[in-house]
JSON list of C-alpha atoms in Angstrom, two decimals:
[
{"chain": "D", "resi": 28, "resn": "MET", "atom": "CA", "xyz": [-44.31, -38.89, -1.78]},
{"chain": "D", "resi": 29, "resn": "GLY", "atom": "CA", "xyz": [-40.86, -38.07, -3.07]},
{"chain": "D", "resi": 30, "resn": "SER", "atom": "CA", "xyz": [-41.34, -34.39, -2.24]},
{"chain": "D", "resi": 31, "resn": "ASP", "atom": "CA", "xyz": [-42.56, -35.14, 1.30]},
{"chain": "D", "resi": 32, "resn": "ALA", "atom": "CA", "xyz": [-39.70, -37.51, 1.97]},
{"chain": "D", "resi": 33, "resn": "GLY", "atom": "CA", "xyz": [-37.15, -35.02, 0.73]},
{"chain": "D", "resi": 34, "resn": "SER", "atom": "CA", "xyz": [-38.45, -32.27, 3.01]},
{"chain": "D", "resi": 35, "resn": "ASN", "atom": "CA", "xyz": [-38.03, -34.33, 6.20]},
{"chain": "D", "resi": 36, "resn": "PRO", "atom": "CA", "xyz": [-34.75, -33.61, 7.99]},
{"chain": "D", "resi": 37, "resn": "ALA", "atom": "CA", "xyz": [-32.40, -36.50, 8.60]},
{"chain": "D", "resi": 38, "resn": "PRO", "atom": "CA", "xyz": [-32.31, -37.81, 12.18]},
{"chain": "D", "resi": 39, "resn": "GLY", "atom": "CA", "xyz": [-30.10, -35.62, 14.33]},
{"chain": "D", "resi": 40, "resn": "ALA", "atom": "CA", "xyz": [-29.81, -32.85, 11.72]},
{"chain": "D", "resi": 41, "resn": "ALA", "atom": "CA", "xyz": [-31.52, -30.23, 13.92]},
{"chain": "D", "resi": 42, "resn": "SER", "atom": "CA", "xyz": [-29.26, -30.98, 16.86]},
{"chain": "D", "resi": 43, "resn": "VAL", "atom": "CA", "xyz": [-26.11, -30.78, 14.71]},
{"chain": "D", "resi": 44, "resn": "ALA", "atom": "CA", "xyz": [-27.20, -27.41, 13.31]},
{"chain": "D", "resi": 45, "resn": "GLY", "atom": "CA", "xyz": [-27.91, -26.18, 16.81]},
{"chain": "D", "resi": 46, "resn": "GLU", "atom": "CA", "xyz": [-24.45, -27.27, 18.01]},
{"chain": "D", "resi": 47, "resn": "ASP", "atom": "CA", "xyz": [-22.83, -25.50, 15.02]},
{"chain": "D", "resi": 48, "resn": "THR", "atom": "CA", "xyz": [-24.74, -22.33, 15.86]},
{"chain": "D", "resi": 49, "resn": "ASP", "atom": "CA", "xyz": [-23.66, -22.52, 19.51]},
{"chain": "D", "resi": 50, "resn": "ALA", "atom": "CA", "xyz": [-20.03, -23.09, 18.53]},
{"chain": "D", "resi": 51, "resn": "LEU", "atom": "CA", "xyz": [-20.13, -20.16, 16.12]},
{"chain": "D", "resi": 52, "resn": "ALA", "atom": "CA", "xyz": [-21.58, -17.93, 18.79]},
{"chain": "D", "resi": 53, "resn": "ARG", "atom": "CA", "xyz": [-18.82, -18.91, 21.22]},
{"chain": "D", "resi": 54, "resn": "LEU", "atom": "CA", "xyz": [-16.11, -18.18, 18.62]},
{"chain": "D", "resi": 55, "resn": "ARG", "atom": "CA", "xyz": [-17.66, -14.84, 17.80]},
{"chain": "D", "resi": 56, "resn": "ALA", "atom": "CA", "xyz": [-17.86, -13.99, 21.49]},
{"chain": "D", "resi": 57, "resn": "GLY", "atom": "CA", "xyz": [-14.14, -14.81, 21.72]},
{"chain": "D", "resi": 58, "resn": "ILE", "atom": "CA", "xyz": [-13.40, -12.43, 18.83]},
{"chain": "D", "resi": 59, "resn": "ASP", "atom": "CA", "xyz": [-15.47, -9.69, 20.50]},
{"chain": "D", "resi": 60, "resn": "ALA", "atom": "CA", "xyz": [-13.52, -10.13, 23.73]},
{"chain": "D", "resi": 61, "resn": "ILE", "atom": "CA", "xyz": [-10.19, -9.96, 21.88]},
{"chain": "D", "resi": 62, "resn": "ASP", "atom": "CA", "xyz": [-11.30, -6.88, 19.96]},
{"chain": "D", "resi": 63, "resn": "SER", "atom": "CA", "xyz": [-12.17, -5.15, 23.23]},
{"chain": "D", "resi": 64, "resn": "LYS", "atom": "CA", "xyz": [-8.67, -5.93, 24.54]},
{"chain": "D", "resi": 65, "resn": "LEU", "atom": "CA", "xyz": [-7.12, -4.71, 21.28]},
{"chain": "D", "resi": 66, "resn": "LEU", "atom": "CA", "xyz": [-9.09, -1.46, 21.51]},
{"chain": "D", "resi": 67, "resn": "GLY", "atom": "CA", "xyz": [-7.70, -0.74, 24.94]},
{"chain": "D", "resi": 68, "resn": "LEU", "atom": "CA", "xyz": [-4.16, -1.64, 23.94]},
{"chain": "D", "resi": 69, "resn": "LEU", "atom": "CA", "xyz": [-4.34, 0.47, 20.74]},
{"chain": "D", "resi": 70, "resn": "ASN", "atom": "CA", "xyz": [-5.47, 3.51, 22.72]},
{"chain": "D", "resi": 71, "resn": "GLU", "atom": "CA", "xyz": [-2.75, 2.87, 25.29]},
{"chain": "D", "resi": 72, "resn": "ARG", "atom": "CA", "xyz": [-0.18, 2.74, 22.49]},
{"chain": "D", "resi": 73, "resn": "ALA", "atom": "CA", "xyz": [-1.62, 5.89, 20.94]},
{"chain": "D", "resi": 74, "resn": "GLN", "atom": "CA", "xyz": [-1.32, 7.75, 24.22]},
{"chain": "D", "resi": 75, "resn": "ILE", "atom": "CA", "xyz": [2.31, 6.74, 24.59]},
{"chain": "D", "resi": 76, "resn": "CYS", "atom": "CA", "xyz": [3.01, 7.97, 21.06]},
{"chain": "D", "resi": 77, "resn": "ALA", "atom": "CA", "xyz": [1.34, 11.29, 21.86]},
{"chain": "D", "resi": 78, "resn": "ASP", "atom": "CA", "xyz": [3.53, 11.56, 24.97]},
{"chain": "D", "resi": 79, "resn": "ILE", "atom": "CA", "xyz": [6.61, 10.83, 22.87]},
{"chain": "D", "resi": 80, "resn": "GLY", "atom": "CA", "xyz": [5.55, 13.60, 20.52]},
{"chain": "D", "resi": 81, "resn": "HIS", "atom": "CA", "xyz": [5.44, 16.07, 23.39]},
{"chain": "D", "resi": 82, "resn": "LEU", "atom": "CA", "xyz": [8.92, 15.01, 24.50]},
{"chain": "D", "resi": 83, "resn": "LYS", "atom": "CA", "xyz": [10.33, 15.33, 20.98]},
{"chain": "D", "resi": 84, "resn": "GLY", "atom": "CA", "xyz": [9.02, 18.84, 20.60]},
{"chain": "D", "resi": 85, "resn": "ARG", "atom": "CA", "xyz": [10.11, 19.86, 17.08]},
{"chain": "D", "resi": 86, "resn": "GLY", "atom": "CA", "xyz": [12.08, 16.69, 16.42]},
{"chain": "D", "resi": 87, "resn": "PRO", "atom": "CA", "xyz": [11.29, 14.42, 13.47]},
{"chain": "D", "resi": 88, "resn": "VAL", "atom": "CA", "xyz": [8.01, 12.58, 13.74]},
{"chain": "D", "resi": 89, "resn": "TYR", "atom": "CA", "xyz": [8.76, 9.95, 11.09]},
{"chain": "D", "resi": 90, "resn": "ARG", "atom": "CA", "xyz": [11.72, 7.68, 11.91]},
{"chain": "D", "resi": 91, "resn": "PRO", "atom": "CA", "xyz": [11.84, 5.01, 9.20]},
{"chain": "D", "resi": 92, "resn": "GLU", "atom": "CA", "xyz": [14.75, 3.15, 10.83]},
{"chain": "D", "resi": 93, "resn": "ARG", "atom": "CA", "xyz": [12.81, 2.91, 14.11]},
{"chain": "D", "resi": 94, "resn": "GLU", "atom": "CA", "xyz": [9.66, 1.72, 12.33]},
{"chain": "D", "resi": 95, "resn": "ALA", "atom": "CA", "xyz": [11.68, -0.84, 10.38]},
{"chain": "D", "resi": 96, "resn": "GLN", "atom": "CA", "xyz": [13.09, -2.18, 13.66]},
{"chain": "D", "resi": 97, "resn": "VAL", "atom": "CA", "xyz": [9.57, -2.56, 15.07]},
{"chain": "D", "resi": 98, "resn": "LEU", "atom": "CA", "xyz": [8.34, -4.39, 11.98]},
{"chain": "D", "resi": 99, "resn": "ASP", "atom": "CA", "xyz": [11.37, -6.69, 11.86]},
{"chain": "D", "resi": 100, "resn": "ARG", "atom": "CA", "xyz": [11.03, -7.54, 15.57]},
{"chain": "D", "resi": 101, "resn": "LEU", "atom": "CA", "xyz": [7.36, -8.36, 15.22]},
{"chain": "D", "resi": 102, "resn": "ALA", "atom": "CA", "xyz": [7.94, -10.48, 12.07]},
{"chain": "D", "resi": 103, "resn": "ALA", "atom": "CA", "xyz": [10.68, -12.42, 13.86]},
{"chain": "D", "resi": 104, "resn": "ALA", "atom": "CA", "xyz": [8.35, -13.15, 16.78]},
{"chain": "D", "resi": 105, "resn": "ASN", "atom": "CA", "xyz": [5.38, -14.06, 14.56]},
{"chain": "D", "resi": 106, "resn": "ASP", "atom": "CA", "xyz": [4.35, -17.71, 14.83]},
{"chain": "D", "resi": 107, "resn": "GLY", "atom": "CA", "xyz": [1.31, -17.32, 12.55]},
{"chain": "D", "resi": 108, "resn": "PRO", "atom": "CA", "xyz": [-1.17, -18.17, 11.22]},
{"chain": "D", "resi": 109, "resn": "LEU", "atom": "CA", "xyz": [-1.07, -14.48, 10.14]},
{"chain": "D", "resi": 110, "resn": "PRO", "atom": "CA", "xyz": [1.57, -14.15, 7.34]},
{"chain": "D", "resi": 111, "resn": "ASP", "atom": "CA", "xyz": [4.42, -11.74, 7.96]},
{"chain": "D", "resi": 112, "resn": "ALA", "atom": "CA", "xyz": [3.38, -9.52, 5.00]},
{"chain": "D", "resi": 113, "resn": "HIS", "atom": "CA", "xyz": [-0.14, -9.11, 6.46]},
{"chain": "D", "resi": 114, "resn": "LEU", "atom": "CA", "xyz": [1.25, -8.50, 9.96]},
{"chain": "D", "resi": 115, "resn": "ARG", "atom": "CA", "xyz": [3.54, -5.78, 8.61]},
{"chain": "D", "resi": 116, "resn": "GLN", "atom": "CA", "xyz": [0.74, -3.98, 6.84]},
{"chain": "D", "resi": 117, "resn": "VAL", "atom": "CA", "xyz": [-1.51, -4.10, 9.95]},
{"chain": "D", "resi": 118, "resn": "PHE", "atom": "CA", "xyz": [1.25, -2.51, 12.05]},
{"chain": "D", "resi": 119, "resn": "ILE", "atom": "CA", "xyz": [2.13, 0.05, 9.34]},
{"chain": "D", "resi": 120, "resn": "GLU", "atom": "CA", "xyz": [-1.47, 1.30, 9.65]},
{"chain": "D", "resi": 121, "resn": "ILE", "atom": "CA", "xyz": [-1.26, 1.27, 13.45]},
{"chain": "D", "resi": 122, "resn": "MET", "atom": "CA", "xyz": [1.99, 3.22, 13.39]},
{"chain": "D", "resi": 123, "resn": "GLY", "atom": "CA", "xyz": [0.60, 5.68, 10.85]},
{"chain": "D", "resi": 124, "resn": "ALA", "atom": "CA", "xyz": [-2.47, 6.33, 13.00]},
{"chain": "D", "resi": 125, "resn": "CYS", "atom": "CA", "xyz": [-0.34, 6.84, 16.11]},
{"chain": "D", "resi": 126, "resn": "ARG", "atom": "CA", "xyz": [2.14, 9.00, 14.20]},
{"chain": "D", "resi": 127, "resn": "ALA", "atom": "CA", "xyz": [-0.67, 11.34, 13.20]},
{"chain": "D", "resi": 128, "resn": "LEU", "atom": "CA", "xyz": [-1.25, 12.04, 16.89]},
{"chain": "D", "resi": 129, "resn": "GLU", "atom": "CA", "xyz": [2.27, 13.43, 17.12]},
{"chain": "D", "resi": 130, "resn": "ALA", "atom": "CA", "xyz": [1.94, 15.59, 14.01]},
{"chain": "D", "resi": 131, "resn": "PRO", "atom": "CA", "xyz": [0.07, 15.02, 10.71]},
{"chain": "D", "resi": 132, "resn": "LEU", "atom": "CA", "xyz": [2.34, 14.35, 7.76]},
{"chain": "D", "resi": 133, "resn": "THR", "atom": "CA", "xyz": [1.92, 15.28, 4.09]},
{"chain": "D", "resi": 134, "resn": "VAL", "atom": "CA", "xyz": [3.65, 13.19, 1.45]},
{"chain": "D", "resi": 135, "resn": "ALA", "atom": "CA", "xyz": [4.13, 14.34, -2.15]},
{"chain": "D", "resi": 136, "resn": "TYR", "atom": "CA", "xyz": [4.25, 11.81, -4.96]},
{"chain": "D", "resi": 137, "resn": "LEU", "atom": "CA", "xyz": [4.00, 11.57, -8.76]},
{"chain": "D", "resi": 138, "resn": "GLY", "atom": "CA", "xyz": [0.28, 11.71, -9.52]},
{"chain": "D", "resi": 139, "resn": "PRO", "atom": "CA", "xyz": [-2.47, 11.54, -10.46]},
{"chain": "D", "resi": 140, "resn": "PRO", "atom": "CA", "xyz": [-4.06, 9.37, -7.73]},
{"chain": "D", "resi": 141, "resn": "GLY", "atom": "CA", "xyz": [-3.85, 5.66, -8.53]},
{"chain": "D", "resi": 142, "resn": "THR", "atom": "CA", "xyz": [-0.18, 5.57, -9.58]},
{"chain": "D", "resi": 143, "resn": "TYR", "atom": "CA", "xyz": [2.38, 3.08, -8.33]},
{"chain": "D", "resi": 144, "resn": "SER", "atom": "CA", "xyz": [3.95, 5.99, -6.47]},
{"chain": "D", "resi": 145, "resn": "GLU", "atom": "CA", "xyz": [0.77, 6.46, -4.46]},
{"chain": "D", "resi": 146, "resn": "ASP", "atom": "CA", "xyz": [0.77, 2.73, -3.73]},
{"chain": "D", "resi": 147, "resn": "ALA", "atom": "CA", "xyz": [4.32, 3.10, -2.42]},
{"chain": "D", "resi": 148, "resn": "VAL", "atom": "CA", "xyz": [3.22, 6.02, -0.18]},
{"chain": "D", "resi": 149, "resn": "VAL", "atom": "CA", "xyz": [0.49, 3.91, 1.38]},
{"chain": "D", "resi": 150, "resn": "ARG", "atom": "CA", "xyz": [2.80, 0.94, 1.88]},
{"chain": "D", "resi": 151, "resn": "GLN", "atom": "CA", "xyz": [5.40, 3.12, 3.63]},
{"chain": "D", "resi": 152, "resn": "PHE", "atom": "CA", "xyz": [3.28, 5.61, 5.60]},
{"chain": "D", "resi": 153, "resn": "GLY", "atom": "CA", "xyz": [-0.15, 3.94, 5.87]},
{"chain": "D", "resi": 154, "resn": "ALA", "atom": "CA", "xyz": [-3.44, 4.80, 4.23]},
{"chain": "D", "resi": 155, "resn": "LEU", "atom": "CA", "xyz": [-4.23, 7.66, 6.65]},
{"chain": "D", "resi": 156, "resn": "VAL", "atom": "CA", "xyz": [-1.33, 9.87, 5.64]},
{"chain": "D", "resi": 157, "resn": "ALA", "atom": "CA", "xyz": [-2.21, 13.08, 3.73]},
{"chain": "D", "resi": 158, "resn": "ARG", "atom": "CA", "xyz": [-1.13, 12.64, 0.08]},
{"chain": "D", "resi": 159, "resn": "HIS", "atom": "CA", "xyz": [-0.37, 15.37, -2.45]},
{"chain": "D", "resi": 160, "resn": "ALA", "atom": "CA", "xyz": [-0.31, 14.31, -6.12]},
{"chain": "D", "resi": 161, "resn": "CYS", "atom": "CA", "xyz": [2.26, 16.19, -8.28]},
{"chain": "D", "resi": 162, "resn": "ALA", "atom": "CA", "xyz": [2.43, 16.46, -12.05]},
{"chain": "D", "resi": 163, "resn": "THR", "atom": "CA", "xyz": [6.19, 15.79, -12.39]},
{"chain": "D", "resi": 164, "resn": "PHE", "atom": "CA", "xyz": [9.19, 14.44, -10.46]},
{"chain": "D", "resi": 165, "resn": "ASP", "atom": "CA", "xyz": [10.46, 18.04, -10.30]},
{"chain": "D", "resi": 166, "resn": "ASP", "atom": "CA", "xyz": [7.25, 19.12, -8.56]},
{"chain": "D", "resi": 167, "resn": "VAL", "atom": "CA", "xyz": [7.65, 16.41, -5.93]},
{"chain": "D", "resi": 168, "resn": "PHE", "atom": "CA", "xyz": [11.11, 17.75, -5.03]},
{"chain": "D", "resi": 169, "resn": "ARG", "atom": "CA", "xyz": [9.93, 21.34, -5.07]},
{"chain": "D", "resi": 170, "resn": "GLU", "atom": "CA", "xyz": [7.04, 20.55, -2.71]},
{"chain": "D", "resi": 171, "resn": "VAL", "atom": "CA", "xyz": [9.37, 19.05, -0.12]},
{"chain": "D", "resi": 172, "resn": "GLU", "atom": "CA", "xyz": [12.08, 21.71, -0.55]},
{"chain": "D", "resi": 173, "resn": "ALA", "atom": "CA", "xyz": [9.46, 24.44, -0.04]},
{"chain": "D", "resi": 174, "resn": "GLY", "atom": "CA", "xyz": [8.06, 22.80, 3.04]},
{"chain": "D", "resi": 175, "resn": "SER", "atom": "CA", "xyz": [4.63, 22.19, 1.50]},
{"chain": "D", "resi": 176, "resn": "ALA", "atom": "CA", "xyz": [5.18, 18.47, 2.04]},
{"chain": "D", "resi": 177, "resn": "HIS", "atom": "CA", "xyz": [7.14, 16.70, 4.73]},
{"chain": "D", "resi": 178, "resn": "TYR", "atom": "CA", "xyz": [8.31, 13.86, 2.48]},
{"chain": "D", "resi": 179, "resn": "GLY", "atom": "CA", "xyz": [8.30, 12.95, -1.17]},
{"chain": "D", "resi": 180, "resn": "VAL", "atom": "CA", "xyz": [8.14, 9.52, -2.80]},
{"chain": "D", "resi": 181, "resn": "VAL", "atom": "CA", "xyz": [9.66, 9.01, -6.25]},
{"chain": "D", "resi": 182, "resn": "PRO", "atom": "CA", "xyz": [10.73, 5.89, -8.20]},
{"chain": "D", "resi": 183, "resn": "VAL", "atom": "CA", "xyz": [14.48, 5.47, -8.32]},
{"chain": "D", "resi": 184, "resn": "GLU", "atom": "CA", "xyz": [14.99, 2.15, -10.19]},
{"chain": "D", "resi": 185, "resn": "ASN", "atom": "CA", "xyz": [13.34, -1.02, -11.38]},
{"chain": "D", "resi": 186, "resn": "SER", "atom": "CA", "xyz": [14.63, -4.48, -12.10]},
{"chain": "D", "resi": 187, "resn": "THR", "atom": "CA", "xyz": [14.08, -4.38, -15.90]},
{"chain": "D", "resi": 188, "resn": "GLU", "atom": "CA", "xyz": [14.69, -0.78, -16.95]},
{"chain": "D", "resi": 189, "resn": "GLY", "atom": "CA", "xyz": [17.32, 0.17, -14.37]},
{"chain": "D", "resi": 190, "resn": "ALA", "atom": "CA", "xyz": [17.63, 3.61, -12.82]},
{"chain": "D", "resi": 191, "resn": "VAL", "atom": "CA", "xyz": [15.03, 6.35, -13.33]},
{"chain": "D", "resi": 192, "resn": "GLY", "atom": "CA", "xyz": [17.26, 9.06, -14.77]},
{"chain": "D", "resi": 193, "resn": "ARG", "atom": "CA", "xyz": [15.26, 12.16, -13.84]},
{"chain": "D", "resi": 194, "resn": "THR", "atom": "CA", "xyz": [15.05, 11.06, -10.23]},
{"chain": "D", "resi": 195, "resn": "LEU", "atom": "CA", "xyz": [18.80, 10.57, -10.01]},
{"chain": "D", "resi": 196, "resn": "ASP", "atom": "CA", "xyz": [19.43, 13.95, -11.61]},
{"chain": "D", "resi": 197, "resn": "LEU", "atom": "CA", "xyz": [17.19, 15.64, -9.05]},
{"chain": "D", "resi": 198, "resn": "LEU", "atom": "CA", "xyz": [18.80, 13.79, -6.12]},
{"chain": "D", "resi": 199, "resn": "LEU", "atom": "CA", "xyz": [22.19, 15.14, -7.20]},
{"chain": "D", "resi": 200, "resn": "ALA", "atom": "CA", "xyz": [20.89, 18.72, -7.31]},
{"chain": "D", "resi": 201, "resn": "THR", "atom": "CA", "xyz": [18.73, 18.84, -4.18]},
{"chain": "D", "resi": 202, "resn": "PRO", "atom": "CA", "xyz": [19.70, 19.48, -0.54]},
{"chain": "D", "resi": 203, "resn": "LEU", "atom": "CA", "xyz": [17.16, 16.79, 0.43]},
{"chain": "D", "resi": 204, "resn": "THR", "atom": "CA", "xyz": [18.37, 13.38, 1.66]},
{"chain": "D", "resi": 205, "resn": "VAL", "atom": "CA", "xyz": [17.05, 9.85, 1.18]},
{"chain": "D", "resi": 206, "resn": "THR", "atom": "CA", "xyz": [15.34, 8.65, 4.38]},
{"chain": "D", "resi": 207, "resn": "GLY", "atom": "CA", "xyz": [13.79, 5.35, 3.40]},
{"chain": "D", "resi": 208, "resn": "GLU", "atom": "CA", "xyz": [13.24, 2.72, 0.71]},
{"chain": "D", "resi": 209, "resn": "VAL", "atom": "CA", "xyz": [10.09, 1.00, -0.53]},
{"chain": "D", "resi": 210, "resn": "LEU", "atom": "CA", "xyz": [10.30, -2.24, -2.52]},
{"chain": "D", "resi": 211, "resn": "LEU", "atom": "CA", "xyz": [7.15, -2.41, -4.62]},
{"chain": "D", "resi": 212, "resn": "PRO", "atom": "CA", "xyz": [6.16, -5.40, -6.79]},
{"chain": "D", "resi": 213, "resn": "ILE", "atom": "CA", "xyz": [4.91, -4.18, -10.17]},
{"chain": "D", "resi": 214, "resn": "HIS", "atom": "CA", "xyz": [2.35, -6.00, -12.29]},
{"chain": "D", "resi": 215, "resn": "HIS", "atom": "CA", "xyz": [1.14, -4.38, -15.50]},
{"chain": "D", "resi": 216, "resn": "CYS", "atom": "CA", "xyz": [-2.20, -5.06, -17.17]},
{"chain": "D", "resi": 217, "resn": "LEU", "atom": "CA", "xyz": [-3.28, -4.24, -20.72]},
{"chain": "D", "resi": 218, "resn": "MET", "atom": "CA", "xyz": [-6.76, -2.71, -20.64]},
{"chain": "D", "resi": 219, "resn": "SER", "atom": "CA", "xyz": [-8.87, -1.96, -23.71]},
{"chain": "D", "resi": 220, "resn": "ASN", "atom": "CA", "xyz": [-12.46, -1.57, -24.89]},
{"chain": "D", "resi": 221, "resn": "GLU", "atom": "CA", "xyz": [-11.55, -3.64, -27.95]},
{"chain": "D", "resi": 222, "resn": "ALA", "atom": "CA", "xyz": [-12.63, -7.25, -28.20]},
{"chain": "D", "resi": 223, "resn": "GLY", "atom": "CA", "xyz": [-9.17, -8.58, -29.10]},
{"chain": "D", "resi": 224, "resn": "LEU", "atom": "CA", "xyz": [-5.52, -7.67, -29.50]},
{"chain": "D", "resi": 225, "resn": "ALA", "atom": "CA", "xyz": [-5.84, -7.40, -33.28]},
{"chain": "D", "resi": 226, "resn": "SER", "atom": "CA", "xyz": [-7.97, -4.24, -32.85]},
{"chain": "D", "resi": 227, "resn": "VAL", "atom": "CA", "xyz": [-5.50, -2.42, -30.60]},
{"chain": "D", "resi": 228, "resn": "GLU", "atom": "CA", "xyz": [-3.80, 0.40, -32.49]},
{"chain": "D", "resi": 229, "resn": "ARG", "atom": "CA", "xyz": [-2.11, 2.36, -29.68]},
{"chain": "D", "resi": 230, "resn": "VAL", "atom": "CA", "xyz": [-0.79, 1.56, -26.23]},
{"chain": "D", "resi": 231, "resn": "TYR", "atom": "CA", "xyz": [-0.59, 4.46, -23.71]},
{"chain": "D", "resi": 232, "resn": "SER", "atom": "CA", "xyz": [1.72, 4.06, -20.73]},
{"chain": "D", "resi": 233, "resn": "HIS", "atom": "CA", "xyz": [4.56, 5.63, -18.80]},
{"chain": "D", "resi": 234, "resn": "SER", "atom": "CA", "xyz": [7.83, 5.31, -20.67]},
{"chain": "D", "resi": 235, "resn": "GLN", "atom": "CA", "xyz": [9.31, 3.11, -17.92]},
{"chain": "D", "resi": 236, "resn": "SER", "atom": "CA", "xyz": [6.38, 0.72, -18.20]},
{"chain": "D", "resi": 237, "resn": "LEU", "atom": "CA", "xyz": [6.63, 0.60, -21.96]},
{"chain": "D", "resi": 238, "resn": "GLY", "atom": "CA", "xyz": [10.25, -0.40, -21.50]},
{"chain": "D", "resi": 239, "resn": "GLN", "atom": "CA", "xyz": [9.40, -3.01, -18.95]},
{"chain": "D", "resi": 240, "resn": "CYS", "atom": "CA", "xyz": [6.82, -4.57, -21.31]},
{"chain": "D", "resi": 241, "resn": "VAL", "atom": "CA", "xyz": [8.78, -4.17, -24.54]},
{"chain": "D", "resi": 242, "resn": "ARG", "atom": "CA", "xyz": [9.29, -7.88, -25.13]},
{"chain": "D", "resi": 243, "resn": "TRP", "atom": "CA", "xyz": [5.61, -8.69, -24.64]},
{"chain": "D", "resi": 244, "resn": "LEU", "atom": "CA", "xyz": [4.57, -5.74, -26.84]},
{"chain": "D", "resi": 245, "resn": "ASN", "atom": "CA", "xyz": [6.96, -6.82, -29.57]},
{"chain": "D", "resi": 246, "resn": "GLN", "atom": "CA", "xyz": [5.55, -10.33, -29.56]},
{"chain": "D", "resi": 247, "resn": "ASN", "atom": "CA", "xyz": [1.84, -9.52, -29.20]},
{"chain": "D", "resi": 248, "resn": "LEU", "atom": "CA", "xyz": [1.34, -5.97, -30.51]},
{"chain": "D", "resi": 249, "resn": "PRO", "atom": "CA", "xyz": [4.27, -5.33, -32.87]},
{"chain": "D", "resi": 250, "resn": "ARG", "atom": "CA", "xyz": [2.30, -2.83, -35.04]},
{"chain": "D", "resi": 251, "resn": "ALA", "atom": "CA", "xyz": [0.61, -0.89, -32.25]},
{"chain": "D", "resi": 252, "resn": "GLU", "atom": "CA", "xyz": [1.87, 2.62, -31.66]},
{"chain": "D", "resi": 253, "resn": "ARG", "atom": "CA", "xyz": [3.40, 3.17, -28.20]},
{"chain": "D", "resi": 254, "resn": "VAL", "atom": "CA", "xyz": [2.46, 6.51, -26.71]},
{"chain": "D", "resi": 255, "resn": "PRO", "atom": "CA", "xyz": [4.33, 7.63, -23.55]},
{"chain": "D", "resi": 256, "resn": "VAL", "atom": "CA", "xyz": [2.36, 9.60, -20.99]},
{"chain": "D", "resi": 257, "resn": "VAL", "atom": "CA", "xyz": [3.20, 11.19, -17.64]},
{"chain": "D", "resi": 258, "resn": "SER", "atom": "CA", "xyz": [1.85, 8.26, -15.57]},
{"chain": "D", "resi": 259, "resn": "ASN", "atom": "CA", "xyz": [0.08, 4.92, -15.91]},
{"chain": "D", "resi": 260, "resn": "ALA", "atom": "CA", "xyz": [-2.89, 6.40, -14.00]},
{"chain": "D", "resi": 261, "resn": "GLU", "atom": "CA", "xyz": [-3.27, 8.96, -16.76]},
{"chain": "D", "resi": 262, "resn": "ALA", "atom": "CA", "xyz": [-3.12, 6.20, -19.34]}
]
């Protein structure tokens, strides 16, 4: 008896479920209609960018100051609910895709793939840009100076360890100029196969990251050896 009673729907339950389904279908149809409009507008924007590329000829494809103006204008006009940070990233990808129609770009950065430098490349140029991982800061500069890459992304300073000395030395010696800036939040994680901190004997990381985490390491792993490596991705 209890089982039978529990299986019977409450009065009006079927109609409510049907109304919810109808409402969901209408909302999804609205999204589909908006997506169709967006598709047309995106292709219209892409065509205009391609036309601009033809007018520029051999002029620079990437204009960071112009892209910053576009992003700032859109953020100022944004009434939500989409947060400004999300809006910016959406339009960075749109601009990156349209930029590729003018001329594909290659960006050199300190590798291997997965470094904070690669994250900065994606934030600045979009995920579609061609990326070339380099072994050292010097290699990044050499790639751009030789024309193998159009741009290079290197860390210049951080809020805890200050300036990155090797980058500053290279900037003083190169004919290249700084064309843009990326502000990148950094969050470090300690990863290990060990069950607890007491079993950790060595910590591998980039020297800058070891410096950023020195207080935590002193408090939690004072006896662990700190081994600097070329990048955190290598660690």
